[in-house]
Short mmCIF file of C-alpha atoms and ligand atoms in Angstrom, two decimals:
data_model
loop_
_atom_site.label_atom_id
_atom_site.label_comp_id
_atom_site.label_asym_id
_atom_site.label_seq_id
_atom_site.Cartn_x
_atom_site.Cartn_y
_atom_site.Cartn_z
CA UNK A 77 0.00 0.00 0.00
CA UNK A 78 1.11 3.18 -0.86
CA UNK A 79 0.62 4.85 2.80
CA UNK A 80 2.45 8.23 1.66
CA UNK A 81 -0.34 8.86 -0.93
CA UNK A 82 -2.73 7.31 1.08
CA UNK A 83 -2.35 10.15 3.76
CA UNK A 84 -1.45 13.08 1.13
CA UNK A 85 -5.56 12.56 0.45
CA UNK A 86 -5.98 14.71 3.63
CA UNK A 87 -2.60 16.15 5.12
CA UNK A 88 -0.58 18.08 3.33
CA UNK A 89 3.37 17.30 2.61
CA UNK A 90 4.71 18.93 5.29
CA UNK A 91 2.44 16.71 7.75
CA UNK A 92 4.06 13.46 6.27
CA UNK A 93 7.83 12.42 6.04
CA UNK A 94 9.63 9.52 5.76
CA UNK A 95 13.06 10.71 5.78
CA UNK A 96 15.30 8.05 7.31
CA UNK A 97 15.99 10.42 10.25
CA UNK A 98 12.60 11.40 11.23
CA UNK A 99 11.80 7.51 11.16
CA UNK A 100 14.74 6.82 13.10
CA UNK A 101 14.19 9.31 15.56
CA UNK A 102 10.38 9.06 16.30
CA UNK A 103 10.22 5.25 16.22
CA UNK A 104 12.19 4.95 19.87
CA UNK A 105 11.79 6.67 22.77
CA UNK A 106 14.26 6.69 25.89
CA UNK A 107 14.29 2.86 26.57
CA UNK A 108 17.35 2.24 23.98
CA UNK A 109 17.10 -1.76 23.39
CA UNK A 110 14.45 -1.47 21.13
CA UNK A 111 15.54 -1.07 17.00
CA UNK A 112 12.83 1.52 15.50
CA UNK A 113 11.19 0.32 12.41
CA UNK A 114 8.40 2.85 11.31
CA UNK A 115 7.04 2.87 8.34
CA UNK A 116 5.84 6.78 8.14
CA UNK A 117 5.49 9.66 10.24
CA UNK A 118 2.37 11.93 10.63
CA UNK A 119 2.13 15.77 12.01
CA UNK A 120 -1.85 16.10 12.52
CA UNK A 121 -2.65 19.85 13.60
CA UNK A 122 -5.79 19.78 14.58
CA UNK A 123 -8.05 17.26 16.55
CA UNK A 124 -10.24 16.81 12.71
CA UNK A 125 -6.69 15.43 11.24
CA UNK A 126 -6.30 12.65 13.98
CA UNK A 127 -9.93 11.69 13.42
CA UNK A 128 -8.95 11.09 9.84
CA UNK A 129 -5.80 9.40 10.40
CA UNK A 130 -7.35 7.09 12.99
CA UNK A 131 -10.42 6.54 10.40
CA UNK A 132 -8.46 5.56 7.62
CA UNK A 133 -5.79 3.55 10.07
CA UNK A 134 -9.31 1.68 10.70
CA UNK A 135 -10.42 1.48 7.34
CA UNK A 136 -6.71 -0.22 6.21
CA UNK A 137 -6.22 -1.87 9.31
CA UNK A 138 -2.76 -0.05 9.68
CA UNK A 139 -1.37 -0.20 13.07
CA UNK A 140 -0.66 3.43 14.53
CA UNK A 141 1.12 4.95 17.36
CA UNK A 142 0.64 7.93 19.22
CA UNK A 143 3.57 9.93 20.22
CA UNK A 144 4.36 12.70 22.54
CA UNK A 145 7.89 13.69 23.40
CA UNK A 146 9.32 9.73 23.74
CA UNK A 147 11.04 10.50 27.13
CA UNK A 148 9.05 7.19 28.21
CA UNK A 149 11.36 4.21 29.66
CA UNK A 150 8.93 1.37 28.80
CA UNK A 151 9.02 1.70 24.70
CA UNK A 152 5.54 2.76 24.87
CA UNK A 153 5.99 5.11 22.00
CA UNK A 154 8.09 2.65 20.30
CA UNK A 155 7.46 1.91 16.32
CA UNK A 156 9.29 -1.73 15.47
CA UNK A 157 6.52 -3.35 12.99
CA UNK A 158 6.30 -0.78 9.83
CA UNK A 159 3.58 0.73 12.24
CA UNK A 160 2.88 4.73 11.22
CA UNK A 161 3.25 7.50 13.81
CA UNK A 162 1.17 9.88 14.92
CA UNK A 163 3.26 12.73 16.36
CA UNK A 164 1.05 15.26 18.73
CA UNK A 165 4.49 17.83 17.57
CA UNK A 166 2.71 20.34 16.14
CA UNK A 167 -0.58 20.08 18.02
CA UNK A 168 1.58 22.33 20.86
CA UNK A 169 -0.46 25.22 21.33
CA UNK A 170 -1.59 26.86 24.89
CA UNK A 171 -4.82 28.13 24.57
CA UNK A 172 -6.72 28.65 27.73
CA UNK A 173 -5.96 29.63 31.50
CA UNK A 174 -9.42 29.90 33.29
CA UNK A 175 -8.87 32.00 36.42
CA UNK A 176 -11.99 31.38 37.86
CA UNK A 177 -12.44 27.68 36.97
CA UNK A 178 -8.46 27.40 37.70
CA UNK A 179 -8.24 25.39 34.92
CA UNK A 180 -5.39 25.49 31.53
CA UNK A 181 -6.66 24.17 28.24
CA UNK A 182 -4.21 23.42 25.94
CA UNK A 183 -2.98 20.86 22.72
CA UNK A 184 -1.44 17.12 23.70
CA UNK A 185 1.54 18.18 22.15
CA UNK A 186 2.12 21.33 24.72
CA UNK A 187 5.58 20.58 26.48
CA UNK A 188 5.21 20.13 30.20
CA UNK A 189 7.60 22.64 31.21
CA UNK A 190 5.78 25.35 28.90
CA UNK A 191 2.59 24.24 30.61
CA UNK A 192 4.42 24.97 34.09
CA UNK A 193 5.82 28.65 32.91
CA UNK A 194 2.62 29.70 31.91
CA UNK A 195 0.43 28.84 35.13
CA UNK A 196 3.29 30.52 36.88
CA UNK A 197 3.96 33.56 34.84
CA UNK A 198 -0.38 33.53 35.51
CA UNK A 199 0.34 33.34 39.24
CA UNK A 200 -0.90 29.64 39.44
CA UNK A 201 0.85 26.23 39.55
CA UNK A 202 0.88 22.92 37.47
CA UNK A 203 2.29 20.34 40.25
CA UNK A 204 3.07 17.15 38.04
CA UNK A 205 7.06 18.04 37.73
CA UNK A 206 9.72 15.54 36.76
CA UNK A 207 13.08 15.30 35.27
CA UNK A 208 11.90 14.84 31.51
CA UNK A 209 10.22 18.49 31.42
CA UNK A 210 11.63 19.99 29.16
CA UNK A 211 10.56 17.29 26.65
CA UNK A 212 7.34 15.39 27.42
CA UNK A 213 4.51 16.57 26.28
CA UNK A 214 1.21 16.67 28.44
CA UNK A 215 -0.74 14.14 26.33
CA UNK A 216 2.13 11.61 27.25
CA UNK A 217 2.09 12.18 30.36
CA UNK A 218 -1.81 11.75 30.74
CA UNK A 219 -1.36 8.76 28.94
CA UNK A 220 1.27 7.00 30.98
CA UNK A 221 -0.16 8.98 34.35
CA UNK A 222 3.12 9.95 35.17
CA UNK A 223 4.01 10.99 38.51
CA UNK A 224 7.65 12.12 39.23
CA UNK A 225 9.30 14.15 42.65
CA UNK A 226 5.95 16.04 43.74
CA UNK A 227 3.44 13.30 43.98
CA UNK A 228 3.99 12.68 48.03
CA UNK A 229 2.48 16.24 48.08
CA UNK A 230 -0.07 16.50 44.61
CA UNK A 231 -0.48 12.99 43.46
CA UNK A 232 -0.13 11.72 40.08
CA UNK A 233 -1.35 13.12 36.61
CA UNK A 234 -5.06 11.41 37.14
CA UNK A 235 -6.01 13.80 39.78
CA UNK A 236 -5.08 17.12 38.05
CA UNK A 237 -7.42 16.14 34.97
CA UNK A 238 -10.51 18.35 34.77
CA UNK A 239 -11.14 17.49 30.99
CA UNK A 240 -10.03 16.04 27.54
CA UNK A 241 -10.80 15.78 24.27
CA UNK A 242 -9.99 12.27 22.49
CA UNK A 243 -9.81 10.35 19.38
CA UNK A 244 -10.87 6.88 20.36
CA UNK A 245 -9.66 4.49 18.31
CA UNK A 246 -13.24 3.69 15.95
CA UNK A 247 -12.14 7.36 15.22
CA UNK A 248 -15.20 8.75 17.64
CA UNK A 249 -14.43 12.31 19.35
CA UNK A 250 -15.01 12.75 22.89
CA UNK A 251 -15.30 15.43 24.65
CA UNK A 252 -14.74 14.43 28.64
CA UNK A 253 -16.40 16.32 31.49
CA UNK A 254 -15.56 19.70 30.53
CA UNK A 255 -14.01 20.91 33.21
CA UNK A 256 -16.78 20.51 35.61
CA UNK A 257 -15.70 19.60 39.43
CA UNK A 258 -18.93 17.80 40.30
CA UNK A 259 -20.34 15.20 37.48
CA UNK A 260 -22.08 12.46 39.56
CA UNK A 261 -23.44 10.87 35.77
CA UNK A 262 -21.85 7.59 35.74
CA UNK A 263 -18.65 6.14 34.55
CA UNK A 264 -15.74 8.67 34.26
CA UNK A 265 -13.96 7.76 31.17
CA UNK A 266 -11.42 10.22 31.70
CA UNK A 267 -10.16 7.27 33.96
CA UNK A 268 -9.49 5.04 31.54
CA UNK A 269 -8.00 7.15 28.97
CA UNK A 270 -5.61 7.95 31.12
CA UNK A 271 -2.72 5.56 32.03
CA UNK A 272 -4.10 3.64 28.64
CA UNK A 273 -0.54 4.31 27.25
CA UNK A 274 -2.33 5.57 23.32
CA UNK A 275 -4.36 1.78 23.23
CA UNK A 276 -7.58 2.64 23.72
CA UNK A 277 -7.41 6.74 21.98
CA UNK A 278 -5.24 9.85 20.96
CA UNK A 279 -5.58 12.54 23.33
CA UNK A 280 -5.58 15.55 21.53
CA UNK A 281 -6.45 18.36 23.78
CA UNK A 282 -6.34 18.58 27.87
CA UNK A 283 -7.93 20.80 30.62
CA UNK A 284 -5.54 20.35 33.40
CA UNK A 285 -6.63 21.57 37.38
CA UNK A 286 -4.28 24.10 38.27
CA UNK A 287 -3.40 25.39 41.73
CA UNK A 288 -1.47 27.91 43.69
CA UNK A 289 2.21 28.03 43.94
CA UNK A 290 3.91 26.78 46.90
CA UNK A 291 5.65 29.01 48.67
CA UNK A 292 9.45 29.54 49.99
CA UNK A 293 10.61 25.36 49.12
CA UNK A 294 13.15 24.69 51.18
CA UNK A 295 15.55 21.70 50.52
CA UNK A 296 17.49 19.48 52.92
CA UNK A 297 19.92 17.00 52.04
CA UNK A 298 20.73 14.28 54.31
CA UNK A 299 23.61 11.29 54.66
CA UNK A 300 22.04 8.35 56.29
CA UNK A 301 23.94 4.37 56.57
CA UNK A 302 20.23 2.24 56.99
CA UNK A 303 17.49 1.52 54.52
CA UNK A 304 15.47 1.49 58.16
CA UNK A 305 16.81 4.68 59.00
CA UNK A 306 15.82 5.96 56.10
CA UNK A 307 12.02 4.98 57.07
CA UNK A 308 12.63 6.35 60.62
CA UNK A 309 13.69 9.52 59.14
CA UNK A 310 10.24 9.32 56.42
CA UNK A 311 8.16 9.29 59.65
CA UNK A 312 9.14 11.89 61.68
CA UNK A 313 9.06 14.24 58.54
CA UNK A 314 6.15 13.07 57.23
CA UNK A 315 4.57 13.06 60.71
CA UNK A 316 5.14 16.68 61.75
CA UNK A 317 5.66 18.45 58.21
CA UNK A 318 3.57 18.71 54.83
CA UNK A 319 6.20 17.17 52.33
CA UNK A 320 6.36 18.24 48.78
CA UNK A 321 8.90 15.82 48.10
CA UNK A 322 11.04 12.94 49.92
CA UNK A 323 13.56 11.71 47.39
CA UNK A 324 16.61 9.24 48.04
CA UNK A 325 19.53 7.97 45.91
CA UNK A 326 22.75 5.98 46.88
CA UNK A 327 26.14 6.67 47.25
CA UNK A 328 26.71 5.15 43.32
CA UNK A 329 24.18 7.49 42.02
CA UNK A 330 26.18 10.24 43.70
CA UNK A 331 29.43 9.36 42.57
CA UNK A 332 28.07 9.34 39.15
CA UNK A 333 26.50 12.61 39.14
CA UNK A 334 29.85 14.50 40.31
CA UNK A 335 31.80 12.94 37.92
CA UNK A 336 30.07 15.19 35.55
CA UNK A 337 31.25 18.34 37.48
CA UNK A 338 28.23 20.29 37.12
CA UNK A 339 27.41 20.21 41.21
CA UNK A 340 28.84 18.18 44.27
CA UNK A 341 27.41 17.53 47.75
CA UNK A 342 28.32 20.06 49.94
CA UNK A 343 28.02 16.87 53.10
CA UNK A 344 31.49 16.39 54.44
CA UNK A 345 31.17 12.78 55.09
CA UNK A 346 30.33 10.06 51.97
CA UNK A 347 27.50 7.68 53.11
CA UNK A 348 25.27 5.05 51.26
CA UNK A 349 22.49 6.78 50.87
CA UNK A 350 20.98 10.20 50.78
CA UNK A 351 18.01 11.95 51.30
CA UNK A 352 16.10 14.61 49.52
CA UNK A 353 13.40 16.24 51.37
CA UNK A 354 11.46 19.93 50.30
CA UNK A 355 8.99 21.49 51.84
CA UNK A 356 7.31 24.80 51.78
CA UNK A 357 8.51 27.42 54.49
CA UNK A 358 5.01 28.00 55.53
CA UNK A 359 3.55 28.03 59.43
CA UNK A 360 6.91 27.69 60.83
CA UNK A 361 7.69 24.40 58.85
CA UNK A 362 11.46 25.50 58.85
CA UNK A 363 11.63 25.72 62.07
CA UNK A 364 9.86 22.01 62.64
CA UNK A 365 12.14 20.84 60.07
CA UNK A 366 14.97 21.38 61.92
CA UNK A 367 13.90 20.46 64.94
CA UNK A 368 13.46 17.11 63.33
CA UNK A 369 16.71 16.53 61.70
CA UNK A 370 18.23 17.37 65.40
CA UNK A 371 16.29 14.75 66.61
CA UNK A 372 17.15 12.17 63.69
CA UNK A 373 20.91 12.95 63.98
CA UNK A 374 20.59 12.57 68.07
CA UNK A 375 19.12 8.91 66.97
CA UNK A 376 21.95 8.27 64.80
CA UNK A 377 19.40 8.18 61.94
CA UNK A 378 21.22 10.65 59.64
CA UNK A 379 24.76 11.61 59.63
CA UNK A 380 24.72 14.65 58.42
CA UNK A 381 22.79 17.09 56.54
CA UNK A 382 22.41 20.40 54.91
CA UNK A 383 19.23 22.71 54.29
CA UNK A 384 19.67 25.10 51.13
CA UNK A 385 20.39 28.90 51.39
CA UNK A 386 19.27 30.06 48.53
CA UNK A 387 17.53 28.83 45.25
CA UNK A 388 20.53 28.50 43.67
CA UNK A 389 21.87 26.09 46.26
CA UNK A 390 18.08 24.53 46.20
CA UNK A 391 18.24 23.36 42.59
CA UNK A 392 21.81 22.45 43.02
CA UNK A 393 20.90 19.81 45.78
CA UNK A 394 18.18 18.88 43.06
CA UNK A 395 20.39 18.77 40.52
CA UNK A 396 22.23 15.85 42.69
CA UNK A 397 19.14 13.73 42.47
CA UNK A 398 17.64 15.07 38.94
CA UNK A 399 21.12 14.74 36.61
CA UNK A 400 21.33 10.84 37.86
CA UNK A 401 19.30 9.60 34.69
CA UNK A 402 22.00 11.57 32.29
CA UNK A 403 25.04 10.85 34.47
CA UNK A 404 24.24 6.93 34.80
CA UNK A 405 23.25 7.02 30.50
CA UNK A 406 27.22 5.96 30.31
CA UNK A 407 27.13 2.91 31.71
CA UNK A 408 23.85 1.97 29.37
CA UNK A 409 21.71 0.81 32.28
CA UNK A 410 19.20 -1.42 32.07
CA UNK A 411 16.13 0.68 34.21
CA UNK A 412 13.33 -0.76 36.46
CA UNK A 413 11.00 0.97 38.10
CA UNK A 414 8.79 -0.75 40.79
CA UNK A 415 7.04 0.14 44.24
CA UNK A 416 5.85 -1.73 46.82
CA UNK A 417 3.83 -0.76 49.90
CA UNK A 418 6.36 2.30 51.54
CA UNK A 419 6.72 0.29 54.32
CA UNK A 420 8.14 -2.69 52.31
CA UNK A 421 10.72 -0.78 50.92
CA UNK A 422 13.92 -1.87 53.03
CA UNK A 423 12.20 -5.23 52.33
CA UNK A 424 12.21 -5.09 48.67
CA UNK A 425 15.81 -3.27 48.99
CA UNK A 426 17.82 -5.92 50.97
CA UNK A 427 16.42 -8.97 48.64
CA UNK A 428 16.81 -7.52 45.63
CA UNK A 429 20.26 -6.61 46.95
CA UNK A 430 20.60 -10.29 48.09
CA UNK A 431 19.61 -11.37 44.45
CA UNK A 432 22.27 -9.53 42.80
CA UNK A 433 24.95 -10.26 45.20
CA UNK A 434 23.89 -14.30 45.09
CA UNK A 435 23.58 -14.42 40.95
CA UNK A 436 25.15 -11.65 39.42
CA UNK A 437 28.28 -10.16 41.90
CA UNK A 438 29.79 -8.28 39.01
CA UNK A 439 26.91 -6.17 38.30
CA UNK A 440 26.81 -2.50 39.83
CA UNK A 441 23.53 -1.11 40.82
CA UNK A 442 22.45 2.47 40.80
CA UNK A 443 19.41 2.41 43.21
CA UNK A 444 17.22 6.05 43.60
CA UNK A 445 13.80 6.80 43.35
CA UNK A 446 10.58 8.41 45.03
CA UNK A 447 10.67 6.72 48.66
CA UNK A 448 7.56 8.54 49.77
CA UNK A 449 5.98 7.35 47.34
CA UNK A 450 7.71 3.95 47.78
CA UNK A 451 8.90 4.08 44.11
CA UNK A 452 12.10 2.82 43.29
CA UNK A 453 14.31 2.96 40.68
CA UNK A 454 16.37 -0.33 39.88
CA UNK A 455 19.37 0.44 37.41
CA UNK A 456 21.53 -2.17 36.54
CA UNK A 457 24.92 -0.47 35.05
CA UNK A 458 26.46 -2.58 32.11
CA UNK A 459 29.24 -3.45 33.14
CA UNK A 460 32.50 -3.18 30.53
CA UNK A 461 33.27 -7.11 29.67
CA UNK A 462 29.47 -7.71 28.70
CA UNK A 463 28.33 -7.23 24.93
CA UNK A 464 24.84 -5.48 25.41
CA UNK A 465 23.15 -8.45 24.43
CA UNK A 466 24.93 -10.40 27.23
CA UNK A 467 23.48 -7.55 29.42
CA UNK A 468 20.35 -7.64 28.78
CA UNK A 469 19.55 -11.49 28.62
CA UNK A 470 21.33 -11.08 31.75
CA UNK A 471 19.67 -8.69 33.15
CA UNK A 472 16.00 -10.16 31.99
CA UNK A 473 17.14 -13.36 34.53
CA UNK A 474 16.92 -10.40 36.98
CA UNK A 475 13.25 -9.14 36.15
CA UNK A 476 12.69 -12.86 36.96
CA UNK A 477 13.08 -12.68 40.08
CA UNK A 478 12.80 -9.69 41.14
CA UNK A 479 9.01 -9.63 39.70
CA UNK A 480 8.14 -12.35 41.67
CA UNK A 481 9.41 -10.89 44.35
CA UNK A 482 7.26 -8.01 43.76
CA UNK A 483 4.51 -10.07 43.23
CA UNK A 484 4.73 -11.77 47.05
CA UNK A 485 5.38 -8.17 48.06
CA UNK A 486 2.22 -7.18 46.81
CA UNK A 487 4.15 -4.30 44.53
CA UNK A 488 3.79 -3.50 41.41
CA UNK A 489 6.02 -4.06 38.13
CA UNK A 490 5.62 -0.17 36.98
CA UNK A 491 5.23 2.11 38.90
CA UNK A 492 5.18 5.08 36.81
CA UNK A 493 7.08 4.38 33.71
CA UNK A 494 4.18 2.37 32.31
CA UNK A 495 4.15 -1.15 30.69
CA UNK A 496 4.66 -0.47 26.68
CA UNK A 497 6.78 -3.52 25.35
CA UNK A 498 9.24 -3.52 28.19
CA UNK A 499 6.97 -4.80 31.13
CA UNK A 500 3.85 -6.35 28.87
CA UNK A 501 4.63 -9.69 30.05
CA UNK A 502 4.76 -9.36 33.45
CA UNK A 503 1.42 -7.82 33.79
CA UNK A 504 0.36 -10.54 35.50
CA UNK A 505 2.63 -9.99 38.47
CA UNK A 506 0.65 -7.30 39.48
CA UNK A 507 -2.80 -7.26 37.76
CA UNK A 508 -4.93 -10.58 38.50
CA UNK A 509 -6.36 -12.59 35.38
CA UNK A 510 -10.19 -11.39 35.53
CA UNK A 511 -8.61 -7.38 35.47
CA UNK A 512 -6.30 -8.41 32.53
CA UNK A 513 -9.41 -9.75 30.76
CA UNK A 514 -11.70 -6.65 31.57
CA UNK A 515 -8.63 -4.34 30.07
CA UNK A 516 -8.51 -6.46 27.13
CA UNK A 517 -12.46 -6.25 26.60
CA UNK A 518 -12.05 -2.52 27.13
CA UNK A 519 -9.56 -2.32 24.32
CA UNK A 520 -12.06 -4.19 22.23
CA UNK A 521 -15.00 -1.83 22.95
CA UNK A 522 -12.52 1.48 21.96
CA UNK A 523 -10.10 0.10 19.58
CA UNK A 524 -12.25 -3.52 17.96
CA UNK A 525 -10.07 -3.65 14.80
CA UNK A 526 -6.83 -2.84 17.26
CA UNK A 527 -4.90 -0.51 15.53
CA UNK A 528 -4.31 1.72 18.37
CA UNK A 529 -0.76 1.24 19.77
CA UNK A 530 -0.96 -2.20 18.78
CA UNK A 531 1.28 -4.96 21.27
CA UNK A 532 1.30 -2.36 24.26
CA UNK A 533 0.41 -2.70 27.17
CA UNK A 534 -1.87 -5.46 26.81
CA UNK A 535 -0.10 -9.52 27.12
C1 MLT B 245 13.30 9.82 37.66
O1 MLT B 245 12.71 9.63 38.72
O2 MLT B 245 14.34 10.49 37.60
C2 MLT B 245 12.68 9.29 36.41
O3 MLT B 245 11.69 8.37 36.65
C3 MLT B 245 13.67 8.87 35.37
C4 MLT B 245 14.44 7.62 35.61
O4 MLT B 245 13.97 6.71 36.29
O5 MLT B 245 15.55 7.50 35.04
ZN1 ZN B 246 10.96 8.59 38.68
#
C-alpha cells in the first residue's frame, strides 16, 4: 500500500515524512534496546486530522502509534513493525488559563515545562514536575499517568485532569467532562483514557486543574547508613511536616552525578544513601524541620545534613538527584522501576540486593527513586566485559526474580514508567487474570479492529 499517498488525500506534505531520520528518531523513545522500524510519520494539527488518520488507520487496518515527546522508559511510544506514527508535535499550542475555573486548556503536544511557565507567569501552579520536562509533552504524560518528585504532596497526573478531548480508536471524538468539578453521571472515562498508554485513543487536547504556587521550598539534604533509617527519618518528617517531596539515591548514584562536574554535595562525610526532602517554608515548617533533623541525627538516623540557602543552592541539591538519569546514560543501564507498599521498601531493597549479590556479583547497581511514594528505581549499570546483548539477557534473569518478588510483596512491576513492550509480560505480576481480561475487553469496545498502539500494554 502506498501509505504516503494514502495520507497526502488529507494532510498536506509537510504533515508526512519519511526521511530516514525522522523515522529513526520518532520510532524509539528513551528505553534504547528497542531497534525503530516505522514505516511513516504523521504531524496532525488539529483534533479533525487525527480523526482522519485514525479513520483511515481503521479502514486499512494499519497499526498506529501515538507519540508525545518519547522520554518514556517502557518503549511505549516505540514503532518496530512498519507501524505509522502519529506525532502530537505540532498540536503544541496553549490556549486557555481559566482563572476562575483554575483550569489550563491546551494541545497534547504542549511541552510540560511550557505548561508549568505559563500557570506561573499567571500566578498559578501545574504540580506534576519531573526530570523529563523539558521534553514530554502533556498528552504523554496523561497517557502514561506519570508521577515524578511532587506526587507525596499533589499525586499523580489522574487527579489534576478536569477534561479532555480524544480520538478513540473507531475514530469517535469525545469530549470528557468539561471541566466541571462535580459530574455524579456515571462512569468517568477520563479514567481510563488515562494511564491507557495511546491503546484505547489519541488525546488531543487537555484541561488540566491548576493550583497555587507553593511558597518559599526549602531543601534538605541528608547522609544516612540504613534503609530502616531511612524509614525512621520518612516518619518523623512526614509526621510533623507537609512534604512536597522525599527523594533518596545511593552513594553510586552520587558518585556518578559528580563525575560530571556540574554540582557536588556540599556533606562532608560520603555515606550510602541520601536523602532529599522539600517542603514549603510555611507556618513555621522551617523551624519544625529542623527540629526534626536534630532529633534524627541525636538517633543516629542521619549523619549529616544540609538545608539550602538560597535557590541556587536549592536546585543544586536537586540537581544531585535530577542529573542521575544523564550521568548513569554511560554505563547503558538497564532501568526498572517498581514500588511496593512504603513500608516494604527496606524489604524489597535488601532482597533484591541479596539477588544480585547471590547471581550476578559483578553487576553495579544504581538504586534512587521516590521513597515517599515507595517508588524505586532499579538500574543495573552494564558493566564493561558484557556485549549489550549479554546484558540484557542477563539482566532479563533479573526481572525474573525480582518480579516475583514483587509479586509476594504485593508491589507493582511499573510504577510510573508504564508497561509499553518492556513490562507487557509481566502484567500478570501485578494485575490478576479477571482485570487483565476486563482491560482487554475494554480495548475491544474502543479500539475492535486494534490498531491503536498495537502490542502495548496489553499480554
Ligand atoms: C526519575 O525519577 O528520575 C525518572 O523516573 C527517570 C528515571 O527513572 O531515570
Ligand atoms: Zn521517577
Amino acid at each position: 500500500m502506498d501509505l504516503k499517498r494514502l495520507f497526502s488525500e488529507f494532510l498536506t506534505e509537510t504533515q508526512i515524512s519519511d526521511s530516514s531520520e525522522d523515522l529513526e528518531n520518532y520510532g524509539k523513545d528513551w528505553t534504547k534496546h528497542f531497534t525503530p522500524n516505522a514505516s511513516l510519520v504523521l504531524f496532525p494539527k488539529t483534533t479533525e486530522d487525527v480523526q482522519k488518520i485514525v479513520v483511515c488507520c481503521q479502514k486499512n487496518k494499519i497499526a498506529v502509534i501515538p507519540s508525545g515527546g518519547r522520554t518514556g522508559l517502557s518503549a511505549g511510544a516505540t514503532a518496530t513493525q512498519k507501524e505509522v506514527i502519529l506525532s502530537l508535535e505540532k498540536m503544541n499550542k496553549i490556549q486557555e488559563l481559566n482563572p476562575i475555573d483554575q483550569t489550563l486548556r491546551c494541545q497534547a503536544g504542549a511541552v510540560l515545562e511550557n505548561i508549568q511557565n505559563h500557570a506561573l507567569e499567571n500566578g498559578y501552579y501545574y504540580p506534576v514536575d519531573f526530570a523529563a520536562r523539558g521534553s514530554c509533552q502533556i498528552g504523554g504524560t496523561l497517557a502514561t499517568n506519570a508521577g515524578g518528585i511532587k506526587v507525596i504532596r499533589y499525586g499523580l497526573t489522574r487527579n489534576w485532569v478536569a477534561g479532555m478531548t480524544v480520538v478513540t480508536g473507531t475514530g469517535e471524538v469525545l469530549n470528557i467532562n468539561n471541566g466541571l468539578v462535580k459530574n455524579a453521571t456515571g462512569y468517568d472515562l477520563r479514567h481510563l483514557f488515562i494511564g491507557s498508554e495511546g491503546t484505547l485513543g489519541v488525546i488531543t487536547e487537555v484541561l488540566l486543574k491548576l493550583t497555587t504556587p507553593p511558597q518559599d521550598l526549602q531543601v534538605m539534604l541528608f547522609s544516612t547508613t540504613t534503609l530502616e533509617a531511612i524509614m525512621n527519618v520518612y516518619k518523623a518528617f512526614r509526621d510533623e511536616l507537609v512534604l512536597t517531596s522525599f527523594e533518596s539515591f545511593t552513594d553510586v548514584c552520587l558518585n556518578f552525578v559528580e563525575s560530571q562536574g556540574r554540582v557536588s554535595s556540599p556533606l562532608q562525610e560520603k555515606a550510602p544513601y541520601y536523602l532529599l526532602i522539600e517542603f514549603e517554608n510555611t507556618s513555621g515548617q522551617l523551624d519544625k524541620a529542623m527540629e526534626v533533623f536534630e532529633r534524627c541525627l541525636e538517633k543516629e538516623w542521619v549523619t549529616d545534613g544540609v538545608i539550602s540557602q538560597s535557590d541556587q543552592q536549592a536546585k543544586d541539591l536537586w540537581a544531585l538527584r535530577e542529573d542521575i538519569t544523564e550521568a548513569t546514560s554511560v554505563k547503558q543501564p538497564y532501568k526498572n522501576d517498581i514500588s511496593v507498599n512504603i513500608h516494604k521498601v527496606p524489604e524489597f531493597l535488601s532482597l533484591m540486593t541479596q539477588i544480585i549479590k547471590e547471581k550476578h556479583p559483578s553487576f553495579q547497581v544504581a538504586w534512587f527513586g521516590h521513597i515517599g511514594d515507595g517508588n524505586l528505581h532499579v538500574n543495573i549499570l552494564k558493566p564493561e566485559d558484557l556485549t549489550s546483548d549479554e546484558f540484557i539477557s542477563k539482566c532479563k534473569e533479573v526481572d525474573v526474580e525480582m518480579f516475583s518478588m514483587i509479586k509476594k510483596l504485593g508491589g507493582s512491576v511499573s510504577a510510573e514508567h508504564g508497561v509499553g513492550l518492556v513490562k507487557k509480560n509481566y502484567l500478570d505480576h501485578t494485575r490478576s487474570a479477571a482485570e487483565i481480561e476486563y482491560m482487554k475487553h475494554i480495548k475491544q469496545v474502543f479500539d475492535p479492529n486494534g490498531v491503536l498502539n498495537p502490542g502495548k500494554l496489553l499480554p
